[in-house]
PDB file of C-alpha atoms and ligand atoms in Angstrom:
ATOM      1  CA  MET A  11     119.994  72.711  64.926  1.00 87.00           C
ATOM      2  CA  GLU A  12     122.314  74.359  67.017  1.00 91.00           C
ATOM      3  CA  ILE A  13     121.614  75.491  70.247  1.00 94.00           C
ATOM      4  CA  VAL A  14     124.037  77.636  72.300  1.00 94.00           C
ATOM      5  CA  LEU A  15     124.708  76.933  76.086  1.00 94.00           C
ATOM      6  CA  ALA A  16     125.357  80.191  77.926  1.00 91.00           C
ATOM      7  CA  THR A  17     128.605  78.664  79.625  1.00 85.00           C
ATOM      8  CA  THR A  18     132.422  78.500  78.911  1.00 78.00           C
ATOM      9  CA  ASN A  19     132.644  75.423  81.352  1.00 82.00           C
ATOM     10  CA  PRO A  20     133.615  72.269  79.012  1.00 80.00           C
ATOM     11  CA  GLY A  21     132.274  70.201  81.591  1.00 77.00           C
ATOM     12  CA  LYS A  22     128.879  71.522  81.192  1.00 80.00           C
ATOM     13  CA  ILE A  23     128.888  71.032  77.601  1.00 85.00           C
ATOM     14  CA  ALA A  24     130.193  67.482  77.381  1.00 82.00           C
ATOM     15  CA  GLU A  25     127.448  66.345  80.172  1.00 79.00           C
ATOM     16  CA  VAL A  26     124.720  68.366  78.267  1.00 85.00           C
ATOM     17  CA  ASN A  27     125.961  67.167  74.771  1.00 83.00           C
ATOM     18  CA  SER A  28     125.373  63.633  75.850  1.00 81.00           C
ATOM     19  CA  LEU A  29     121.676  64.220  76.705  1.00 80.00           C
ATOM     20  CA  PHE A  30     120.989  65.362  73.205  1.00 82.00           C
ATOM     21  CA  LYS A  31     123.197  62.347  71.583  1.00 79.00           C
ATOM     22  CA  ASP A  32     121.686  61.304  68.133  1.00 75.00           C
ATOM     23  CA  SER A  33     119.090  64.137  68.493  1.00 78.00           C
ATOM     24  CA  GLY A  34     120.083  66.264  65.333  1.00 82.00           C
ATOM     25  CA  ILE A  35     120.756  69.002  68.201  1.00 87.00           C
ATOM     26  CA  SER A  36     124.401  69.983  68.755  1.00 89.00           C
ATOM     27  CA  ILE A  37     125.096  72.127  71.704  1.00 90.00           C
ATOM     28  CA  LEU A  38     127.716  75.007  71.240  1.00 91.00           C
ATOM     29  CA  SER A  39     129.595  76.898  74.104  1.00 89.00           C
ATOM     30  CA  ILE A  40     129.881  80.165  74.072  1.00 88.00           C
ATOM     31  CA  ASN A  41     133.570  79.701  72.592  1.00 86.00           C
ATOM     32  CA  ASP A  42     131.840  77.625  69.975  1.00 85.00           C
ATOM     33  CA  ALA A  43     129.517  80.489  68.842  1.00 83.00           C
ATOM     34  CA  LYS A  44     132.438  82.975  68.646  1.00 84.00           C
ATOM     35  CA  VAL A  45     130.565  85.244  70.822  1.00 81.00           C
ATOM     36  CA  PRO A  46     132.533  87.881  72.723  1.00 77.00           C
ATOM     37  CA  ALA A  47     132.079  86.861  76.631  1.00 73.00           C
ATOM     38  CA  LEU A  48     129.520  88.296  77.845  1.00 82.00           C
ATOM     39  CA  GLU A  49     129.347  89.427  81.583  1.00 85.00           C
ATOM     40  CA  VAL A  50     125.446  89.295  82.388  1.00 89.00           C
ATOM     41  CA  GLU A  51     124.893  90.713  85.727  1.00 90.00           C
ATOM     42  CA  GLU A  52     122.577  88.161  87.606  1.00 91.00           C
ATOM     43  CA  THR A  53     120.434  91.023  89.174  1.00 93.00           C
ATOM     44  CA  GLY A  54     117.037  88.812  89.502  1.00 95.00           C
ATOM     45  CA  ASP A  55     115.652  87.514  92.606  1.00 96.00           C
ATOM     46  CA  THR A  56     114.863  84.088  91.515  1.00 98.00           C
ATOM     47  CA  PHE A  57     116.716  81.468  89.641  1.00 98.00           C
ATOM     48  CA  ALA A  58     114.466  81.681  86.779  1.00 98.00           C
ATOM     49  CA  GLU A  59     115.037  85.458  86.353  1.00 98.00           C
ATOM     50  CA  ASN A  60     118.409  84.958  86.089  1.00 97.00           C
ATOM     51  CA  ALA A  61     118.345  82.230  83.934  1.00 97.00           C
ATOM     52  CA  GLU A  62     116.377  84.268  81.462  1.00 97.00           C
ATOM     53  CA  LEU A  63     118.613  87.689  81.621  1.00 97.00           C
ATOM     54  CA  LYS A  64     121.444  85.360  80.839  1.00 95.00           C
ATOM     55  CA  ALA A  65     119.265  83.386  78.058  1.00 96.00           C
ATOM     56  CA  ARG A  66     118.176  86.659  76.393  1.00 96.00           C
ATOM     57  CA  ALA A  67     121.523  88.353  76.531  1.00 95.00           C
ATOM     58  CA  PHE A  68     123.284  85.451  74.630  1.00 94.00           C
ATOM     59  CA  ALA A  69     120.092  85.445  71.954  1.00 95.00           C
ATOM     60  CA  VAL A  70     120.624  89.019  71.069  1.00 94.00           C
ATOM     61  CA  ALA A  71     124.475  88.291  70.667  1.00 93.00           C
ATOM     62  CA  THR A  72     124.176  84.984  68.733  1.00 92.00           C
ATOM     63  CA  GLY A  73     121.023  85.140  66.955  1.00 93.00           C
ATOM     64  CA  LEU A  74     120.767  81.461  67.884  1.00 94.00           C
ATOM     65  CA  PRO A  75     118.767  79.495  70.350  1.00 96.00           C
ATOM     66  CA  VAL A  76     119.977  79.559  73.782  1.00 96.00           C
ATOM     67  CA  LEU A  77     119.676  77.565  76.740  1.00 96.00           C
ATOM     68  CA  ALA A  78     120.854  78.927  80.221  1.00 96.00           C
ATOM     69  CA  ASP A  79     120.827  77.909  83.628  1.00 95.00           C
ATOM     70  CA  ASP A  80     120.851  79.227  87.208  1.00 95.00           C
ATOM     71  CA  SER A  81     121.462  77.149  90.097  1.00 95.00           C
ATOM     72  CA  GLY A  82     121.936  77.355  94.031  1.00 97.00           C
ATOM     73  CA  LEU A  83     120.981  75.837  97.493  1.00 98.00           C
ATOM     74  CA  GLU A  84     118.051  76.833  99.524  1.00 98.00           C
ATOM     75  CA  VAL A  85     118.111  76.205 103.350  1.00 98.00           C
ATOM     76  CA  THR A  86     114.856  75.636 105.018  1.00 98.00           C
ATOM     77  CA  ALA A  87     115.783  77.258 108.195  1.00 98.00           C
ATOM     78  CA  LEU A  88     117.580  80.221 106.692  1.00 98.00           C
ATOM     79  CA  GLY A  89     114.719  81.338 104.483  1.00 98.00           C
ATOM     80  CA  ASN A  90     115.903  79.593 101.504  1.00 98.00           C
ATOM     81  CA  GLN A  91     119.192  81.597 101.640  1.00 97.00           C
ATOM     82  CA  PRO A  92     121.321  81.245 100.223  1.00 98.00           C
ATOM     83  CA  GLY A  93     119.472  80.825  96.980  1.00 98.00           C
ATOM     84  CA  VAL A  94     120.405  83.319  94.153  1.00 97.00           C
ATOM     85  CA  LYS A  95     123.331  84.379  96.323  1.00 96.00           C
ATOM     86  CA  SER A  96     124.956  80.916  96.446  1.00 96.00           C
ATOM     87  CA  ALA A  97     128.081  81.843  94.822  1.00 93.00           C
ATOM     88  CA  ARG A  98     128.765  85.045  96.694  1.00 92.00           C
ATOM     89  CA  TRP A  99     126.715  84.718  99.822  1.00 93.00           C
ATOM     90  CA  VAL A 100     129.984  84.853 101.952  1.00 95.00           C
ATOM     91  CA  SER A 101     132.942  86.494 100.487  1.00 96.00           C
ATOM     92  CA  GLY A 102     136.039  84.026 100.199  1.00 96.00           C
ATOM     93  CA  SER A 103     135.851  80.426  98.944  1.00 96.00           C
ATOM     94  CA  ASP A 104     133.851  77.541  98.514  1.00 95.00           C
ATOM     95  CA  THR A 105     135.436  76.311 102.082  1.00 97.00           C
ATOM     96  CA  ASP A 106     134.653  79.542 103.605  1.00 97.00           C
ATOM     97  CA  ARG A 107     130.980  79.521 102.548  1.00 97.00           C
ATOM     98  CA  ASN A 108     130.597  75.963 103.871  1.00 98.00           C
ATOM     99  CA  THR A 109     132.061  76.806 107.170  1.00 98.00           C
ATOM    100  CA  ALA A 110     129.875  79.668 107.809  1.00 98.00           C
ATOM    101  CA  LEU A 111     126.660  77.795 106.720  1.00 98.00           C
ATOM    102  CA  LEU A 112     127.669  74.918 109.216  1.00 98.00           C
ATOM    103  CA  GLU A 113     128.213  77.787 112.050  1.00 98.00           C
ATOM    104  CA  LYS A 114     124.884  79.040 111.167  1.00 97.00           C
ATOM    105  CA  LEU A 115     123.027  75.912 111.495  1.00 98.00           C
ATOM    106  CA  SER A 116     124.882  74.935 114.693  1.00 97.00           C
ATOM    107  CA  THR A 117     122.096  75.216 116.883  1.00 96.00           C
ATOM    108  CA  ILE A 118     119.366  74.684 114.650  1.00 97.00           C
ATOM    109  CA  LYS A 119     117.550  71.319 114.594  1.00 97.00           C
ATOM    110  CA  ASP A 120     116.025  71.525 111.092  1.00 98.00           C
ATOM    111  CA  ARG A 121     118.507  71.012 108.455  1.00 98.00           C
ATOM    112  CA  SER A 122     116.692  70.338 105.206  1.00 98.00           C
ATOM    113  CA  ALA A 123     117.733  71.909 102.175  1.00 98.00           C
ATOM    114  CA  ARG A 124     117.727  71.557  98.526  1.00 98.00           C
ATOM    115  CA  PHE A 125     119.600  72.451  95.284  1.00 98.00           C
ATOM    116  CA  LYS A 126     117.811  73.790  92.668  1.00 98.00           C
ATOM    117  CA  THR A 127     118.451  74.539  88.793  1.00 97.00           C
ATOM    118  CA  VAL A 128     116.180  76.755  86.447  1.00 98.00           C
ATOM    119  CA  ILE A 129     116.880  76.376  82.810  1.00 97.00           C
ATOM    120  CA  CYS A 130     115.705  79.036  80.443  1.00 98.00           C
ATOM    121  CA  TYR A 131     115.382  78.150  77.064  1.00 98.00           C
ATOM    122  CA  LEU A 132     114.484  81.351  74.155  1.00 98.00           C
ATOM    123  CA  GLU A 133     114.157  79.885  70.612  1.00 96.00           C
ATOM    124  CA  ASN A 134     115.185  83.449  69.493  1.00 96.00           C
ATOM    125  CA  ALA A 135     115.801  87.105  71.054  1.00 96.00           C
ATOM    126  CA  ASP A 136     112.011  87.654  71.027  1.00 96.00           C
ATOM    127  CA  ALA A 137     110.860  84.391  72.033  1.00 97.00           C
ATOM    128  CA  GLU A 138     108.533  83.472  75.228  1.00 97.00           C
ATOM    129  CA  PRO A 139     110.775  81.671  77.468  1.00 98.00           C
ATOM    130  CA  HIS A 140     110.474  77.894  78.384  1.00 98.00           C
ATOM    131  CA  PHE A 141     111.408  77.207  81.838  1.00 98.00           C
ATOM    132  CA  PHE A 142     112.807  73.912  83.295  1.00 98.00           C
ATOM    133  CA  VAL A 143     113.234  72.812  87.103  1.00 98.00           C
ATOM    134  CA  GLY A 144     115.490  70.438  88.637  1.00 98.00           C
ATOM    135  CA  THR A 145     115.481  69.866  92.433  1.00 98.00           C
ATOM    136  CA  VAL A 146     117.293  67.302  94.782  1.00 98.00           C
ATOM    137  CA  SER A 147     116.205  67.298  98.182  1.00 98.00           C
ATOM    138  CA  GLY A 148     118.660  66.512 101.249  1.00 98.00           C
ATOM    139  CA  THR A 149     120.003  67.751 104.488  1.00 98.00           C
ATOM    140  CA  ILE A 150     122.808  69.864 105.769  1.00 98.00           C
ATOM    141  CA  ASN A 151     125.952  67.426 107.330  1.00 98.00           C
ATOM    142  CA  THR A 152     127.497  68.846 110.613  1.00 97.00           C
ATOM    143  CA  VAL A 153     130.678  68.799 109.212  1.00 98.00           C
ATOM    144  CA  ALA A 154     132.288  69.136 105.682  1.00 98.00           C
ATOM    145  CA  SER A 155     133.166  65.769 104.098  1.00 98.00           C
ATOM    146  CA  GLY A 156     134.504  64.309 100.864  1.00 97.00           C
ATOM    147  CA  LYS A 157     136.610  65.444  98.005  1.00 94.00           C
ATOM    148  CA  THR A 158     134.888  65.671  94.712  1.00 92.00           C
ATOM    149  CA  GLY A 159     132.651  68.233  93.060  1.00 89.00           C
ATOM    150  CA  PHE A 160     132.264  71.652  93.914  1.00 92.00           C
ATOM    151  CA  GLY A 161     130.203  74.638  96.064  1.00 95.00           C
ATOM    152  CA  TYR A 162     128.208  73.060  98.762  1.00 97.00           C
ATOM    153  CA  ASP A 163     128.970  69.241  97.814  1.00 96.00           C
ATOM    154  CA  PRO A 164     130.934  68.560 100.874  1.00 97.00           C
ATOM    155  CA  ILE A 165     128.166  69.459 103.185  1.00 98.00           C
ATOM    156  CA  PHE A 166     124.900  68.196 101.493  1.00 98.00           C
ATOM    157  CA  ILE A 167     123.620  64.678 101.595  1.00 98.00           C
ATOM    158  CA  PRO A 168     120.884  64.140  99.230  1.00 98.00           C
ATOM    159  CA  ASP A 169     118.038  62.077 100.515  1.00 98.00           C
ATOM    160  CA  GLY A 170     117.964  58.330 100.328  1.00 98.00           C
ATOM    161  CA  HIS A 171     122.043  58.535 101.000  1.00 98.00           C
ATOM    162  CA  THR A 172     124.235  58.712 104.100  1.00 98.00           C
ATOM    163  CA  GLN A 173     127.089  60.683 102.262  1.00 98.00           C
ATOM    164  CA  THR A 174     127.614  64.048 101.039  1.00 98.00           C
ATOM    165  CA  PHE A 175     127.816  64.768  96.970  1.00 96.00           C
ATOM    166  CA  ALA A 176     131.434  65.215  97.454  1.00 96.00           C
ATOM    167  CA  GLU A 177     131.760  61.475  98.903  1.00 98.00           C
ATOM    168  CA  LEU A 178     129.251  60.267  96.648  1.00 96.00           C
ATOM    169  CA  GLY A 179     131.340  60.845  93.361  1.00 92.00           C
ATOM    170  CA  MET A 180     130.354  62.657  90.235  1.00 87.00           C
ATOM    171  CA  ASP A 181     129.006  59.365  88.806  1.00 87.00           C
ATOM    172  CA  VAL A 182     126.103  59.296  91.358  1.00 93.00           C
ATOM    173  CA  LYS A 183     125.968  62.794  91.315  1.00 92.00           C
ATOM    174  CA  ASN A 184     125.063  63.145  87.947  1.00 86.00           C
ATOM    175  CA  LYS A 185     122.243  61.037  88.031  1.00 89.00           C
ATOM    176  CA  LEU A 186     120.383  62.439  90.613  1.00 93.00           C
ATOM    177  CA  SER A 187     121.486  66.145  90.712  1.00 93.00           C
ATOM    178  CA  HIS A 188     119.206  69.129  90.295  1.00 96.00           C
ATOM    179  CA  ARG A 189     121.276  69.905  86.948  1.00 92.00           C
ATOM    180  CA  ALA A 190     120.728  66.692  85.463  1.00 91.00           C
ATOM    181  CA  GLN A 191     116.996  66.913  86.098  1.00 95.00           C
ATOM    182  CA  ALA A 192     116.145  70.020  84.576  1.00 95.00           C
ATOM    183  CA  PHE A 193     118.446  69.472  81.406  1.00 92.00           C
ATOM    184  CA  THR A 194     116.946  65.800  80.826  1.00 91.00           C
ATOM    185  CA  GLN A 195     113.838  67.963  80.957  1.00 95.00           C
ATOM    186  CA  ALA A 196     114.621  70.651  78.336  1.00 94.00           C
ATOM    187  CA  ALA A 197     116.652  67.567  76.318  1.00 90.00           C
ATOM    188  CA  THR A 198     113.208  65.743  76.394  1.00 90.00           C
ATOM    189  CA  PHE A 199     111.179  69.025  75.347  1.00 93.00           C
ATOM    190  CA  LEU A 200     113.673  69.960  72.761  1.00 90.00           C
ATOM    191  CA  ASN A 201     114.368  66.501  71.346  1.00 84.00           C
ATOM    192  CA  LYS A 202     110.450  66.348  70.805  1.00 86.00           C
ATOM    193  CA  ARG A 203     110.197  69.812  69.039  1.00 81.00           C
ATOM    194  CA  GLN A 204     112.690  68.560  66.917  1.00 73.00           C
ATOM    195  CA  ASN A 205     111.012  65.445  65.555  1.00 65.00           C
TER     196      ASN A 205
HETATM  197  P1  IMP B  14     125.778  78.021  89.076  1.00 74.17           P
HETATM  198  O1  IMP B  14     124.431  78.821  88.874  1.00 74.17           O
HETATM  199  O2  IMP B  14     125.351  76.908  88.406  1.00 74.17           O
HETATM  200  O3  IMP B  14     126.604  78.786  88.695  1.00 74.17           O
HETATM  201  O4  IMP B  14     125.459  77.999  90.776  1.00 74.17           O
HETATM  202  C1  IMP B  14     125.886  79.272  91.618  1.00 74.17           C
HETATM  203  C2  IMP B  14     125.952  78.541  92.861  1.00 74.17           C
HETATM  204  O5  IMP B  14     125.344  77.740  93.504  1.00 74.17           O
HETATM  205  C3  IMP B  14     127.715  77.763  92.880  1.00 74.17           C
HETATM  206  O6  IMP B  14     128.538  78.548  92.868  1.00 74.17           O
HETATM  207  C4  IMP B  14     127.556  76.648  93.956  1.00 74.17           C
HETATM  208  O7  IMP B  14     127.950  77.727  95.050  1.00 74.17           O
HETATM  209  C5  IMP B  14     126.142  76.605  94.106  1.00 74.17           C
HETATM  210  N1  IMP B  14     126.074  75.188  93.590  1.00 74.17           N
HETATM  211  C6  IMP B  14     125.194  75.249  92.345  1.00 74.17           C
HETATM  212  N2  IMP B  14     124.866  73.941  91.984  1.00 74.17           N
HETATM  213  C7  IMP B  14     125.654  73.126  92.664  1.00 74.17           C
HETATM  214  C8  IMP B  14     126.138  71.941  92.997  1.00 74.17           C
HETATM  215  O8  IMP B  14     126.069  70.969  92.387  1.00 74.17           O
HETATM  216  N3  IMP B  14     127.185  71.619  94.096  1.00 74.17           N
HETATM  217  C9  IMP B  14     127.335  72.508  95.078  1.00 74.17           C
HETATM  218  N4  IMP B  14     127.255  73.957  95.136  1.00 74.17           N
HETATM  219  C10 IMP B  14     126.064  74.308  93.880  1.00 74.17           C
END
């Protein structure tokens, strides 16, 4: 069985393919499925809405089952912002967004936050959606620190650790991340369906 993962990111494809190893399911990137790159506007108010928008657009375009994900950072003291706007909350670079967030929290005691991923699976363009949610809770550090990863990794310390995701490195992050949790759930569901 072939499933399209609505991404062109080779790192994501490799990571997700390893979860489906020996399952008879192959994960195709948008490039593998030879779909012209679709610009899907993420106009939803929630991660689930955006994941379903992307999944639906690619299911229509490919005629194949599709997995699509949407992720972001929720900061409790900011009413769960930046949330769905994580990539574009402040214009500029990831560093600019991290600096802005640290500034906003400089006088705030509650530094709790969580990364969230919602995955939508559609068997076909008219199918009911299945959702899988992964969350990793933690705190926002007072300074940016560390070099690996992307986005808010240099300022996020996952619970149970004393270093940021960017200091902990990819091996640790890939075991506990919101994305890994959500894709593991999706893989369990799809592997069961397959057998
Ligand atoms: P996407 O939906 O996976 O493209 O994530 C949207 C945005 O959320 C990214 O551009 C980052 O700003 C933020 N984000 C999502 N996941 C992570 C993560 O694992 N580390 C750091 N930032 C993340």
